[in-house]
JSON list of C-alpha atoms in Angstrom, two decimals:
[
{"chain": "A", "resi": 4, "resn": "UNK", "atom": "CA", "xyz": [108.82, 94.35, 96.61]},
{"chain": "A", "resi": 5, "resn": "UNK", "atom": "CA", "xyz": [111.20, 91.99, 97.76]},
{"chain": "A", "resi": 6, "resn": "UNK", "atom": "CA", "xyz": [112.49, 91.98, 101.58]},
{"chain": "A", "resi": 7, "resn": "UNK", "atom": "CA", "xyz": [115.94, 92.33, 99.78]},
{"chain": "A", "resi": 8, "resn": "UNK", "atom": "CA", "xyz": [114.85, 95.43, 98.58]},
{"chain": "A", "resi": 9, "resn": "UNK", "atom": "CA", "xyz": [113.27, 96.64, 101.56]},
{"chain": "A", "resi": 10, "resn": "UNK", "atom": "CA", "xyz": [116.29, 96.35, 103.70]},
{"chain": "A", "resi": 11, "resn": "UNK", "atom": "CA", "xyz": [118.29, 97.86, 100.87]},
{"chain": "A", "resi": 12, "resn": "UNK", "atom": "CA", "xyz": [115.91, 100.84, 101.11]},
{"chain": "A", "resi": 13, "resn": "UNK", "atom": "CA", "xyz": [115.99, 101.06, 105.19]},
{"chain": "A", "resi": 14, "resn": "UNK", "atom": "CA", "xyz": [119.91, 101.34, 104.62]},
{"chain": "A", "resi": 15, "resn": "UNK", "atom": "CA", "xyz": [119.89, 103.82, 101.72]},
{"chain": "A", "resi": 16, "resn": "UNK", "atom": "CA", "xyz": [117.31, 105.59, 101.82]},
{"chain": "A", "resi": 17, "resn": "UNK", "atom": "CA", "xyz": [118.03, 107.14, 98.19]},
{"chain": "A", "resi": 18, "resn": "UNK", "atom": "CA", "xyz": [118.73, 103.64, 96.48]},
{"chain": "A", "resi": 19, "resn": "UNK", "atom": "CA", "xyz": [115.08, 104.05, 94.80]},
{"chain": "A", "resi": 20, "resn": "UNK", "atom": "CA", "xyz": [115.64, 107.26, 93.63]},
{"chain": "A", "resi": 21, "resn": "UNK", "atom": "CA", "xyz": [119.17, 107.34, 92.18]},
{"chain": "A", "resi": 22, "resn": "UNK", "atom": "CA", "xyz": [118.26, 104.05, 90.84]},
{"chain": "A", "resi": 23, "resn": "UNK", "atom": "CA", "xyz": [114.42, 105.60, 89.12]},
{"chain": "A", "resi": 24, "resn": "UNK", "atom": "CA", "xyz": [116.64, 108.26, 87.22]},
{"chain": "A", "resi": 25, "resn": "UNK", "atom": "CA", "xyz": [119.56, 106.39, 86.28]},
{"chain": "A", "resi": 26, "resn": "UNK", "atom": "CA", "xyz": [117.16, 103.46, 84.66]},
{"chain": "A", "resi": 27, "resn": "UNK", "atom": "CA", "xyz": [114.91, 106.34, 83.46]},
{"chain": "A", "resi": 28, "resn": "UNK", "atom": "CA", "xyz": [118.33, 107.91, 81.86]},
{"chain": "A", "resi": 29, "resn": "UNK", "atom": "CA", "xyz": [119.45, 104.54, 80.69]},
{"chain": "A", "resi": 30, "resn": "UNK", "atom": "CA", "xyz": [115.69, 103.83, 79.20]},
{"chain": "A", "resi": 31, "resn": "UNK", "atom": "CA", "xyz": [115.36, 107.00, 77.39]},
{"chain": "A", "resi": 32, "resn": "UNK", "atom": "CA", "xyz": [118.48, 106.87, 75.81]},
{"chain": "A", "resi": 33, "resn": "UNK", "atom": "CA", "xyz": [117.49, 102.76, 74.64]},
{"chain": "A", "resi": 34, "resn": "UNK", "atom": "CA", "xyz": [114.34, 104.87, 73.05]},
{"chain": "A", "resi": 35, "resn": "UNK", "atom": "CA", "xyz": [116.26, 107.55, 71.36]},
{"chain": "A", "resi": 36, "resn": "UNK", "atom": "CA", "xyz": [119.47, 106.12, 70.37]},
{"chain": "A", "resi": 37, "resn": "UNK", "atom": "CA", "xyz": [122.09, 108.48, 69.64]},
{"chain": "A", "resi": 38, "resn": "UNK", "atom": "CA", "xyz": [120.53, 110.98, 71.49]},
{"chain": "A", "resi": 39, "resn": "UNK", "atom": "CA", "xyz": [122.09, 114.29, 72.72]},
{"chain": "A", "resi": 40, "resn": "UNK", "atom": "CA", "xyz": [122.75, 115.16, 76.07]},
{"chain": "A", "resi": 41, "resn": "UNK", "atom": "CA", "xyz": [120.51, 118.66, 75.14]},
{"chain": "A", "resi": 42, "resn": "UNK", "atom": "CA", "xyz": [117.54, 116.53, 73.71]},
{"chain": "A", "resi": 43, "resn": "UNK", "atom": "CA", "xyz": [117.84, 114.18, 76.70]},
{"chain": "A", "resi": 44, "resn": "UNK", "atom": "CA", "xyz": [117.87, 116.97, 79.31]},
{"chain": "A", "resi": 45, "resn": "UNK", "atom": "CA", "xyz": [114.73, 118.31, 78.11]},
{"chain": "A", "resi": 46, "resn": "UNK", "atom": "CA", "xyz": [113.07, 115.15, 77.49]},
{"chain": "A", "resi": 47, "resn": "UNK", "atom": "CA", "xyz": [114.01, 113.96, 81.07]},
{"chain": "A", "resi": 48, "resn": "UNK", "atom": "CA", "xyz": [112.94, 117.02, 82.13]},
{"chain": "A", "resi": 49, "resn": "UNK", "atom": "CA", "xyz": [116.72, 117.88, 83.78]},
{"chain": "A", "resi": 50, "resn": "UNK", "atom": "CA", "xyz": [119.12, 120.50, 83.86]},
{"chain": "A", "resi": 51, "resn": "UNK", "atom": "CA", "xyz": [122.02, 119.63, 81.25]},
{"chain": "A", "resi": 52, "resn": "UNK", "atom": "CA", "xyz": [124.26, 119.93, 84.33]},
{"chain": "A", "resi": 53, "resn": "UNK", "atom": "CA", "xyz": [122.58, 117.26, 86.36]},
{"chain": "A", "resi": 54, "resn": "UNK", "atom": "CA", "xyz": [121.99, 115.28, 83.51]},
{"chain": "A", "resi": 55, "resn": "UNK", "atom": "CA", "xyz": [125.68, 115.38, 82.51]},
{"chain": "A", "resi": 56, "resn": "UNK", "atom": "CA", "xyz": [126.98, 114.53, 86.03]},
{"chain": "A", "resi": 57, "resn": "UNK", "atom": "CA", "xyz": [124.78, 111.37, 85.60]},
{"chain": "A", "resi": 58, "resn": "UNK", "atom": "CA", "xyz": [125.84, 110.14, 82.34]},
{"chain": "A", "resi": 59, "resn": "UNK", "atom": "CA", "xyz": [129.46, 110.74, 83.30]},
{"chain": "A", "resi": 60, "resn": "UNK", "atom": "CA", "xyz": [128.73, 108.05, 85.97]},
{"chain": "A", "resi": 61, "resn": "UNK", "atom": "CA", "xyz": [126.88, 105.77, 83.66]},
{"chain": "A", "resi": 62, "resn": "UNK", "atom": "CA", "xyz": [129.62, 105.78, 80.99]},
{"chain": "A", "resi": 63, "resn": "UNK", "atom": "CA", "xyz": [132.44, 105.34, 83.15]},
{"chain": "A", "resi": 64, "resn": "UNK", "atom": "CA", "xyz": [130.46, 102.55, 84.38]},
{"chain": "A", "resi": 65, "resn": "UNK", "atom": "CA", "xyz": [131.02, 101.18, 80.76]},
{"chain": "A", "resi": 66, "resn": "UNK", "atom": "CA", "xyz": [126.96, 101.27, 80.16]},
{"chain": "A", "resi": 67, "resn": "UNK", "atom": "CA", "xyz": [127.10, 104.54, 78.04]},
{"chain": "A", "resi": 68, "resn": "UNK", "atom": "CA", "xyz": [129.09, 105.12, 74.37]},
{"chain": "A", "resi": 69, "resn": "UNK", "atom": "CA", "xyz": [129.75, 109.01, 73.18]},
{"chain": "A", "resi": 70, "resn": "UNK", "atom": "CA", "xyz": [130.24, 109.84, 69.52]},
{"chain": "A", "resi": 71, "resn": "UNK", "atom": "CA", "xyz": [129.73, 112.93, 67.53]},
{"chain": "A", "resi": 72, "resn": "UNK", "atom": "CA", "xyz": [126.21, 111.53, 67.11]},
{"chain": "A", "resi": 73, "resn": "UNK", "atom": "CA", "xyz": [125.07, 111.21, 71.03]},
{"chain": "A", "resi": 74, "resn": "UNK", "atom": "CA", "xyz": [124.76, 108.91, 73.52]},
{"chain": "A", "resi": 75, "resn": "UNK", "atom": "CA", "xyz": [124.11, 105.29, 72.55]},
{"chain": "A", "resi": 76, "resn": "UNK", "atom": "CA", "xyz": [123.88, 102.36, 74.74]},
{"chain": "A", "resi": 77, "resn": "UNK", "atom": "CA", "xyz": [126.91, 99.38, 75.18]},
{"chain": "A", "resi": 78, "resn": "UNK", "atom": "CA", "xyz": [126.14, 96.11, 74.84]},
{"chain": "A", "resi": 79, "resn": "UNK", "atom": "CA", "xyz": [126.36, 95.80, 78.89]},
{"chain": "A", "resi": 80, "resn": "UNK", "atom": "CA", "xyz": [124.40, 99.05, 79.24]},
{"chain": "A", "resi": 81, "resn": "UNK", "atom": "CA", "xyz": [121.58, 97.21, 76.89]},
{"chain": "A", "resi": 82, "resn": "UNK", "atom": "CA", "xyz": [121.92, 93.87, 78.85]},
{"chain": "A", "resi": 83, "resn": "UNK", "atom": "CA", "xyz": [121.94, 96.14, 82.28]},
{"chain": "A", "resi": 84, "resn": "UNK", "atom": "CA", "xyz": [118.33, 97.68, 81.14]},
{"chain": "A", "resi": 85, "resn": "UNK", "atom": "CA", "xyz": [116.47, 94.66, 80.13]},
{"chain": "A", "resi": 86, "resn": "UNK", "atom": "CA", "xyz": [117.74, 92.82, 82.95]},
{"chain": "A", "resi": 87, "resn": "UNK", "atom": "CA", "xyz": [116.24, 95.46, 85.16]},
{"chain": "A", "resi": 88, "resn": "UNK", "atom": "CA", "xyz": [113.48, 96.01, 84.00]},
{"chain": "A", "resi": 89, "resn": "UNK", "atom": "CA", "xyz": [111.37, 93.40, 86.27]},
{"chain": "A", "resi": 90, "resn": "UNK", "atom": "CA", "xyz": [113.52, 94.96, 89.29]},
{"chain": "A", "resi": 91, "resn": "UNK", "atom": "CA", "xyz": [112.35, 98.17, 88.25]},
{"chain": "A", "resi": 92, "resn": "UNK", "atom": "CA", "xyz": [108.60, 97.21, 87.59]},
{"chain": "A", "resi": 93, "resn": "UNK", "atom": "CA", "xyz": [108.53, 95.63, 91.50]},
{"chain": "A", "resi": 94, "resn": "UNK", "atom": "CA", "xyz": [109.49, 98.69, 92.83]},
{"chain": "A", "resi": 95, "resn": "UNK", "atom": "CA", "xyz": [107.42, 100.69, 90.84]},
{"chain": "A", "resi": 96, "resn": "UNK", "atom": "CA", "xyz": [104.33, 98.74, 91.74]},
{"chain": "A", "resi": 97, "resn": "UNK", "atom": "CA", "xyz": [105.12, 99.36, 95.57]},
{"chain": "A", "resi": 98, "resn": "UNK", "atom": "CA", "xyz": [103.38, 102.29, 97.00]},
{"chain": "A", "resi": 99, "resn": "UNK", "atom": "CA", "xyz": [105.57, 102.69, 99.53]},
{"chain": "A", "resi": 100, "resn": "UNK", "atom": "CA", "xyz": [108.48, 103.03, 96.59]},
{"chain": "A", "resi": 101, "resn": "UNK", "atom": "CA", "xyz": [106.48, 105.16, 94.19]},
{"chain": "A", "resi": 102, "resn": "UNK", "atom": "CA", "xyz": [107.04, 108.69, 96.52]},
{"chain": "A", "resi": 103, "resn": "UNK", "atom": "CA", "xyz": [110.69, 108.12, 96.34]},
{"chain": "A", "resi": 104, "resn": "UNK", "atom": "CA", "xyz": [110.55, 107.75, 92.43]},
{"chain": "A", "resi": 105, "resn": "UNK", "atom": "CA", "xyz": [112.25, 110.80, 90.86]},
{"chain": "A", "resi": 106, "resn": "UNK", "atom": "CA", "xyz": [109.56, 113.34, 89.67]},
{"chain": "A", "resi": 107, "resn": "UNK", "atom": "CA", "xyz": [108.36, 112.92, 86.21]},
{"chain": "A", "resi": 108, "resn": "UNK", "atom": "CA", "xyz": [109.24, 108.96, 86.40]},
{"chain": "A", "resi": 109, "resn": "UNK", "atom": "CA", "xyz": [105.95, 107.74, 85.01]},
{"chain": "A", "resi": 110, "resn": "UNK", "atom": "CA", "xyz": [105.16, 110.75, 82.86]},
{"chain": "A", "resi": 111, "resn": "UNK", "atom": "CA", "xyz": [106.85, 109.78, 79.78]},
{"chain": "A", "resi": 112, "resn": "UNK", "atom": "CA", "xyz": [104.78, 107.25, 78.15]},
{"chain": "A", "resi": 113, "resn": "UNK", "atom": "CA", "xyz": [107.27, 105.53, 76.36]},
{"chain": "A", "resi": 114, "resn": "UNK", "atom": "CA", "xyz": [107.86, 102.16, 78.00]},
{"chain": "A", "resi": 115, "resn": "UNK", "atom": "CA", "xyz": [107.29, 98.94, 77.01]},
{"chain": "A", "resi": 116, "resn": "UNK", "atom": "CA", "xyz": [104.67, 98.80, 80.37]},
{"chain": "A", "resi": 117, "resn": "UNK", "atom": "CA", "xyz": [102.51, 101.09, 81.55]},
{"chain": "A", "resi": 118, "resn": "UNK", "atom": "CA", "xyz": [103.55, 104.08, 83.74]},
{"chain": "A", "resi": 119, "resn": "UNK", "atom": "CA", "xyz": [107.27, 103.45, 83.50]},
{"chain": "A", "resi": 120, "resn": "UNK", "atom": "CA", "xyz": [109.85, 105.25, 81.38]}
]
């Protein structure tokens, strides 16, 4: 982890977990693209209403796209994941980051590396 992250996480304290479930969101939706916010919730392992709140935030951030289909990434959203993804990895790799990982974070299986969303 870099010291930039470490004094980011000394002055939020939650930085590594809203960021673990909004990339975990953001991931699982790359995977399952259009997805339903139902089919997400369960996958993720969330209530519908937390999992809602969440996605609100991530589309008005411009990183989510709703049709009658699901949830599908934008082309920032997409750009926004991949360029994470090393960020991500680093902090997942820290032991001191991995207790303030959202529960279930490495459980799913799916990611392009191993024990990461």
């Amino acid at each position: 982890m870099t010291a930039d992250m470490q004094r980011l996480a000394k002055l939020v304290p939650d930085l590594v977990a809203v960021l673990g479930l909004r990339y975990r969101i953001l991931r699982q939706i790359q995977l399952a693209q259009p997805v339903g916010r139902r089919s997400l919730a369960a996958c993720l392992g969330m209530t519908e209403r937390t999992l809602r709140a969440e996605v609100e935030f991530l589309r008005d951030q411009g990183l989510l796209a709703f049709s009658p289909a699901g949830m599908s990434l934008t082309a920032e959203g997409e750009a926004l994941v991949e360029a994470l993804e090393d960020a991500v990895r680093q902090c997942w790799a820290s032991r001191s980051w991995k207790r303030a990982w959202p529960r279930g974070f490495a459980s799913s299986g799916r990611s392009s590396f191993r024990g990461m969303p």
